[in-house]
Amino acid sequence: MAGVESIHIKTDGATLAVRHFPGSGGPIVFLHGGPGMGDYFGSLPEVLSPPYSVVSYNQRGCGPSSCDGSFEVEKQVADLDAIRRYFAADRIHIFGHSWGGMLGQLYAKAHPQQVASLVLCCSMGNTGSKVAAMES
């Protein structure tokens, strides 16, 4: 893939395997489903770059990303913010598929000033206690 950068970003309890396709503007960050499935977006990020800066990554414990700590949702939200900070982006565009859509919503709830746009594809819409009960 032309122009792709492979990066490893250390966060609290994880090292994230990140693909960055350089371009301009606040990055579009792709969030995969699962949790546990890994980055399956293939060449889609490359198609958008250039002109856009595009990031896709394996969430903690998925694919080549490690997890030495917790899989708690708060840690995954913090991982996404660490990616935003790594690229020195004031705001990011988020594309979340399935579980990635839920993660995107939770990130937007925790960091509304850092979200330029949020696209949800086949995502759950409930972020309340009923989801936690259903998951367990």
JSON list of C-alpha atoms in Angstrom, two decimals:
[
{"chain": "A", "resi": 1, "resn": "MET", "atom": "CA", "xyz": [0.00, 0.00, 0.00]},
{"chain": "A", "resi": 2, "resn": "ALA", "atom": "CA", "xyz": [1.51, 3.26, -1.09]},
{"chain": "A", "resi": 3, "resn": "GLY", "atom": "CA", "xyz": [1.95, 5.87, 1.57]},
{"chain": "A", "resi": 4, "resn": "VAL", "atom": "CA", "xyz": [0.81, 3.81, 4.57]},
{"chain": "A", "resi": 5, "resn": "GLU", "atom": "CA", "xyz": [2.69, 4.24, 7.84]},
{"chain": "A", "resi": 6, "resn": "SER", "atom": "CA", "xyz": [2.66, 1.42, 10.39]},
{"chain": "A", "resi": 7, "resn": "ILE", "atom": "CA", "xyz": [2.84, 2.84, 13.90]},
{"chain": "A", "resi": 8, "resn": "HIS", "atom": "CA", "xyz": [2.71, 1.37, 17.40]},
{"chain": "A", "resi": 9, "resn": "ILE", "atom": "CA", "xyz": [1.18, 3.64, 20.03]},
{"chain": "A", "resi": 10, "resn": "LYS", "atom": "CA", "xyz": [1.64, 2.79, 23.73]},
{"chain": "A", "resi": 11, "resn": "THR", "atom": "CA", "xyz": [-1.33, 3.53, 25.96]},
{"chain": "A", "resi": 12, "resn": "ASP", "atom": "CA", "xyz": [-2.20, 2.63, 29.54]},
{"chain": "A", "resi": 13, "resn": "GLY", "atom": "CA", "xyz": [-2.08, -1.18, 29.41]},
{"chain": "A", "resi": 14, "resn": "ALA", "atom": "CA", "xyz": [-1.85, -1.65, 25.64]},
{"chain": "A", "resi": 15, "resn": "THR", "atom": "CA", "xyz": [0.25, -1.15, 22.54]},
{"chain": "A", "resi": 16, "resn": "LEU", "atom": "CA", "xyz": [-1.93, -0.37, 19.54]},
{"chain": "A", "resi": 17, "resn": "ALA", "atom": "CA", "xyz": [-1.01, -1.38, 15.98]},
{"chain": "A", "resi": 18, "resn": "VAL", "atom": "CA", "xyz": [-2.04, 1.60, 13.84]},
{"chain": "A", "resi": 19, "resn": "ARG", "atom": "CA", "xyz": [-2.13, 2.19, 10.08]},
{"chain": "A", "resi": 20, "resn": "HIS", "atom": "CA", "xyz": [-1.91, 5.83, 9.03]},
{"chain": "A", "resi": 21, "resn": "PHE", "atom": "CA", "xyz": [-2.59, 7.01, 5.50]},
{"chain": "A", "resi": 22, "resn": "PRO", "atom": "CA", "xyz": [-1.27, 10.60, 5.37]},
{"chain": "A", "resi": 23, "resn": "GLY", "atom": "CA", "xyz": [-3.42, 13.38, 4.02]},
{"chain": "A", "resi": 24, "resn": "SER", "atom": "CA", "xyz": [-4.81, 16.70, 5.12]},
{"chain": "A", "resi": 25, "resn": "GLY", "atom": "CA", "xyz": [-7.24, 17.76, 7.81]},
{"chain": "A", "resi": 26, "resn": "GLY", "atom": "CA", "xyz": [-8.30, 16.11, 11.03]},
{"chain": "A", "resi": 27, "resn": "PRO", "atom": "CA", "xyz": [-7.98, 12.37, 10.55]},
{"chain": "A", "resi": 28, "resn": "ILE", "atom": "CA", "xyz": [-10.83, 10.00, 9.79]},
{"chain": "A", "resi": 29, "resn": "VAL", "atom": "CA", "xyz": [-10.47, 7.19, 12.35]},
{"chain": "A", "resi": 30, "resn": "PHE", "atom": "CA", "xyz": [-11.98, 3.80, 11.49]},
{"chain": "A", "resi": 31, "resn": "LEU", "atom": "CA", "xyz": [-13.23, 1.73, 14.45]},
{"chain": "A", "resi": 32, "resn": "HIS", "atom": "CA", "xyz": [-13.73, -1.98, 13.81]},
{"chain": "A", "resi": 33, "resn": "GLY", "atom": "CA", "xyz": [-16.39, -4.19, 15.31]},
{"chain": "A", "resi": 34, "resn": "GLY", "atom": "CA", "xyz": [-16.18, -7.06, 17.69]},
{"chain": "A", "resi": 35, "resn": "PRO", "atom": "CA", "xyz": [-14.89, -6.43, 20.16]},
{"chain": "A", "resi": 36, "resn": "GLY", "atom": "CA", "xyz": [-12.09, -8.78, 19.31]},
{"chain": "A", "resi": 37, "resn": "MET", "atom": "CA", "xyz": [-12.28, -8.89, 15.51]},
{"chain": "A", "resi": 38, "resn": "GLY", "atom": "CA", "xyz": [-9.34, -6.71, 14.51]},
{"chain": "A", "resi": 39, "resn": "ASP", "atom": "CA", "xyz": [-8.87, -4.17, 11.73]},
{"chain": "A", "resi": 40, "resn": "TYR", "atom": "CA", "xyz": [-10.79, -5.56, 8.75]},
{"chain": "A", "resi": 41, "resn": "PHE", "atom": "CA", "xyz": [-11.17, -2.38, 6.70]},
{"chain": "A", "resi": 42, "resn": "GLY", "atom": "CA", "xyz": [-8.63, -3.53, 4.10]},
{"chain": "A", "resi": 43, "resn": "SER", "atom": "CA", "xyz": [-8.01, -0.95, 1.39]},
{"chain": "A", "resi": 44, "resn": "LEU", "atom": "CA", "xyz": [-10.94, 1.36, 2.28]},
{"chain": "A", "resi": 45, "resn": "PRO", "atom": "CA", "xyz": [-8.75, 3.79, 4.28]},
{"chain": "A", "resi": 46, "resn": "GLU", "atom": "CA", "xyz": [-6.29, 3.94, 1.39]},
{"chain": "A", "resi": 47, "resn": "VAL", "atom": "CA", "xyz": [-9.10, 4.83, -1.04]},
{"chain": "A", "resi": 48, "resn": "LEU", "atom": "CA", "xyz": [-9.88, 7.96, 1.01]},
{"chain": "A", "resi": 49, "resn": "SER", "atom": "CA", "xyz": [-6.24, 9.05, 1.29]},
{"chain": "A", "resi": 50, "resn": "PRO", "atom": "CA", "xyz": [-5.29, 11.37, -0.14]},
{"chain": "A", "resi": 51, "resn": "PRO", "atom": "CA", "xyz": [-6.81, 13.85, 0.17]},
{"chain": "A", "resi": 52, "resn": "TYR", "atom": "CA", "xyz": [-7.84, 12.86, 3.70]},
{"chain": "A", "resi": 53, "resn": "SER", "atom": "CA", "xyz": [-5.69, 11.70, 6.58]},
{"chain": "A", "resi": 54, "resn": "VAL", "atom": "CA", "xyz": [-7.04, 8.27, 7.57]},
{"chain": "A", "resi": 55, "resn": "VAL", "atom": "CA", "xyz": [-6.27, 6.05, 10.56]},
{"chain": "A", "resi": 56, "resn": "SER", "atom": "CA", "xyz": [-7.30, 2.48, 11.26]},
{"chain": "A", "resi": 57, "resn": "TYR", "atom": "CA", "xyz": [-6.08, 0.37, 14.14]},
{"chain": "A", "resi": 58, "resn": "ASN", "atom": "CA", "xyz": [-6.47, -2.89, 15.96]},
{"chain": "A", "resi": 59, "resn": "GLN", "atom": "CA", "xyz": [-8.14, -2.22, 19.29]},
{"chain": "A", "resi": 60, "resn": "ARG", "atom": "CA", "xyz": [-6.43, -3.50, 22.43]},
{"chain": "A", "resi": 61, "resn": "GLY", "atom": "CA", "xyz": [-5.92, -7.25, 22.38]},
{"chain": "A", "resi": 62, "resn": "CYS", "atom": "CA", "xyz": [-6.93, -7.58, 18.70]},
{"chain": "A", "resi": 63, "resn": "GLY", "atom": "CA", "xyz": [-4.59, -8.68, 15.93]},
{"chain": "A", "resi": 64, "resn": "PRO", "atom": "CA", "xyz": [-1.08, -7.37, 16.57]},
{"chain": "A", "resi": 65, "resn": "SER", "atom": "CA", "xyz": [-2.24, -4.94, 19.31]},
{"chain": "A", "resi": 66, "resn": "SER", "atom": "CA", "xyz": [-1.39, -6.09, 22.81]},
{"chain": "A", "resi": 67, "resn": "CYS", "atom": "CA", "xyz": [-3.33, -5.74, 26.03]},
{"chain": "A", "resi": 68, "resn": "ASP", "atom": "CA", "xyz": [-1.40, -5.98, 29.28]},
{"chain": "A", "resi": 69, "resn": "GLY", "atom": "CA", "xyz": [-4.17, -4.39, 31.29]},
{"chain": "A", "resi": 70, "resn": "SER", "atom": "CA", "xyz": [-7.92, -4.14, 31.21]},
{"chain": "A", "resi": 71, "resn": "PHE", "atom": "CA", "xyz": [-10.39, -4.44, 28.35]},
{"chain": "A", "resi": 72, "resn": "GLU", "atom": "CA", "xyz": [-12.75, -2.01, 30.11]},
{"chain": "A", "resi": 73, "resn": "VAL", "atom": "CA", "xyz": [-14.63, 0.36, 27.83]},
{"chain": "A", "resi": 74, "resn": "GLU", "atom": "CA", "xyz": [-13.09, 3.39, 29.55]},
{"chain": "A", "resi": 75, "resn": "LYS", "atom": "CA", "xyz": [-9.62, 2.14, 28.58]},
{"chain": "A", "resi": 76, "resn": "GLN", "atom": "CA", "xyz": [-10.72, 1.73, 24.96]},
{"chain": "A", "resi": 77, "resn": "VAL", "atom": "CA", "xyz": [-12.13, 5.27, 24.93]},
{"chain": "A", "resi": 78, "resn": "ALA", "atom": "CA", "xyz": [-8.78, 6.45, 26.36]},
{"chain": "A", "resi": 79, "resn": "ASP", "atom": "CA", "xyz": [-6.96, 4.48, 23.62]},
{"chain": "A", "resi": 80, "resn": "LEU", "atom": "CA", "xyz": [-8.89, 6.38, 20.95]},
{"chain": "A", "resi": 81, "resn": "ASP", "atom": "CA", "xyz": [-8.04, 9.68, 22.62]},
{"chain": "A", "resi": 82, "resn": "ALA", "atom": "CA", "xyz": [-4.37, 8.66, 22.74]},
{"chain": "A", "resi": 83, "resn": "ILE", "atom": "CA", "xyz": [-4.50, 8.14, 18.97]},
{"chain": "A", "resi": 84, "resn": "ARG", "atom": "CA", "xyz": [-6.05, 11.60, 18.52]},
{"chain": "A", "resi": 85, "resn": "ARG", "atom": "CA", "xyz": [-3.30, 13.13, 20.65]},
{"chain": "A", "resi": 86, "resn": "TYR", "atom": "CA", "xyz": [-0.55, 11.17, 18.84]},
{"chain": "A", "resi": 87, "resn": "PHE", "atom": "CA", "xyz": [-1.61, 12.78, 15.57]},
{"chain": "A", "resi": 88, "resn": "ALA", "atom": "CA", "xyz": [-1.92, 16.20, 17.29]},
{"chain": "A", "resi": 89, "resn": "ALA", "atom": "CA", "xyz": [-5.49, 16.53, 16.03]},
{"chain": "A", "resi": 90, "resn": "ASP", "atom": "CA", "xyz": [-7.80, 18.96, 17.76]},
{"chain": "A", "resi": 91, "resn": "ARG", "atom": "CA", "xyz": [-10.76, 17.02, 16.34]},
{"chain": "A", "resi": 92, "resn": "ILE", "atom": "CA", "xyz": [-11.23, 13.70, 14.60]},
{"chain": "A", "resi": 93, "resn": "HIS", "atom": "CA", "xyz": [-13.82, 12.24, 12.26]},
{"chain": "A", "resi": 94, "resn": "ILE", "atom": "CA", "xyz": [-15.01, 8.83, 13.44]},
{"chain": "A", "resi": 95, "resn": "PHE", "atom": "CA", "xyz": [-16.39, 5.97, 11.36]},
{"chain": "A", "resi": 96, "resn": "GLY", "atom": "CA", "xyz": [-17.57, 3.18, 13.63]},
{"chain": "A", "resi": 97, "resn": "HIS", "atom": "CA", "xyz": [-18.84, -0.19, 12.46]},
{"chain": "A", "resi": 98, "resn": "SER", "atom": "CA", "xyz": [-20.81, -2.45, 14.83]},
{"chain": "A", "resi": 99, "resn": "TRP", "atom": "CA", "xyz": [-19.00, -2.39, 18.21]},
{"chain": "A", "resi": 100, "resn": "GLY", "atom": "CA", "xyz": [-16.82, 0.38, 16.75]},
{"chain": "A", "resi": 101, "resn": "GLY", "atom": "CA", "xyz": [-19.98, 2.48, 16.42]},
{"chain": "A", "resi": 102, "resn": "MET", "atom": "CA", "xyz": [-20.68, 2.00, 20.12]},
{"chain": "A", "resi": 103, "resn": "LEU", "atom": "CA", "xyz": [-17.08, 2.92, 20.92]},
{"chain": "A", "resi": 104, "resn": "GLY", "atom": "CA", "xyz": [-17.43, 6.02, 18.74]},
{"chain": "A", "resi": 105, "resn": "GLN", "atom": "CA", "xyz": [-20.59, 7.07, 20.59]},
{"chain": "A", "resi": 106, "resn": "LEU", "atom": "CA", "xyz": [-18.94, 6.57, 23.97]},
{"chain": "A", "resi": 107, "resn": "TYR", "atom": "CA", "xyz": [-15.93, 8.58, 22.81]},
{"chain": "A", "resi": 108, "resn": "ALA", "atom": "CA", "xyz": [-18.19, 11.39, 21.58]},
{"chain": "A", "resi": 109, "resn": "LYS", "atom": "CA", "xyz": [-20.00, 11.39, 24.91]},
{"chain": "A", "resi": 110, "resn": "ALA", "atom": "CA", "xyz": [-16.71, 11.60, 26.85]},
{"chain": "A", "resi": 111, "resn": "HIS", "atom": "CA", "xyz": [-14.92, 14.01, 24.46]},
{"chain": "A", "resi": 112, "resn": "PRO", "atom": "CA", "xyz": [-17.54, 15.99, 22.49]},
{"chain": "A", "resi": 113, "resn": "GLN", "atom": "CA", "xyz": [-15.13, 18.85, 21.70]},
{"chain": "A", "resi": 114, "resn": "GLN", "atom": "CA", "xyz": [-12.73, 16.45, 19.96]},
{"chain": "A", "resi": 115, "resn": "VAL", "atom": "CA", "xyz": [-15.30, 14.98, 17.53]},
{"chain": "A", "resi": 116, "resn": "ALA", "atom": "CA", "xyz": [-15.69, 16.70, 14.16]},
{"chain": "A", "resi": 117, "resn": "SER", "atom": "CA", "xyz": [-18.15, 14.08, 12.84]},
{"chain": "A", "resi": 118, "resn": "LEU", "atom": "CA", "xyz": [-19.46, 10.64, 13.74]},
{"chain": "A", "resi": 119, "resn": "VAL", "atom": "CA", "xyz": [-20.65, 8.06, 11.21]},
{"chain": "A", "resi": 120, "resn": "LEU", "atom": "CA", "xyz": [-22.30, 4.91, 12.56]},
{"chain": "A", "resi": 121, "resn": "CYS", "atom": "CA", "xyz": [-22.64, 1.74, 10.50]},
{"chain": "A", "resi": 122, "resn": "CYS", "atom": "CA", "xyz": [-24.71, -1.13, 11.95]},
{"chain": "A", "resi": 123, "resn": "SER", "atom": "CA", "xyz": [-24.15, 0.20, 15.47]},
{"chain": "A", "resi": 124, "resn": "MET", "atom": "CA", "xyz": [-26.00, -0.26, 18.74]},
{"chain": "A", "resi": 125, "resn": "GLY", "atom": "CA", "xyz": [-27.56, 2.92, 20.05]},
{"chain": "A", "resi": 126, "resn": "ASN", "atom": "CA", "xyz": [-27.92, 2.21, 23.79]},
{"chain": "A", "resi": 127, "resn": "THR", "atom": "CA", "xyz": [-25.08, 3.23, 26.08]},
{"chain": "A", "resi": 128, "resn": "GLY", "atom": "CA", "xyz": [-26.90, 2.58, 29.34]},
{"chain": "A", "resi": 129, "resn": "SER", "atom": "CA", "xyz": [-26.87, -0.11, 31.98]},
{"chain": "A", "resi": 130, "resn": "LYS", "atom": "CA", "xyz": [-29.15, -2.37, 29.93]},
{"chain": "A", "resi": 131, "resn": "VAL", "atom": "CA", "xyz": [-26.27, -2.96, 27.48]},
{"chain": "A", "resi": 132, "resn": "ALA", "atom": "CA", "xyz": [-23.94, -3.96, 30.33]},
{"chain": "A", "resi": 133, "resn": "ALA", "atom": "CA", "xyz": [-26.56, -6.41, 31.62]},
{"chain": "A", "resi": 134, "resn": "MET", "atom": "CA", "xyz": [-27.08, -7.82, 28.14]},
{"chain": "A", "resi": 135, "resn": "GLU", "atom": "CA", "xyz": [-23.34, -8.25, 27.57]},
{"chain": "A", "resi": 136, "resn": "SER", "atom": "CA", "xyz": [-22.94, -10.22, 30.80]}
]
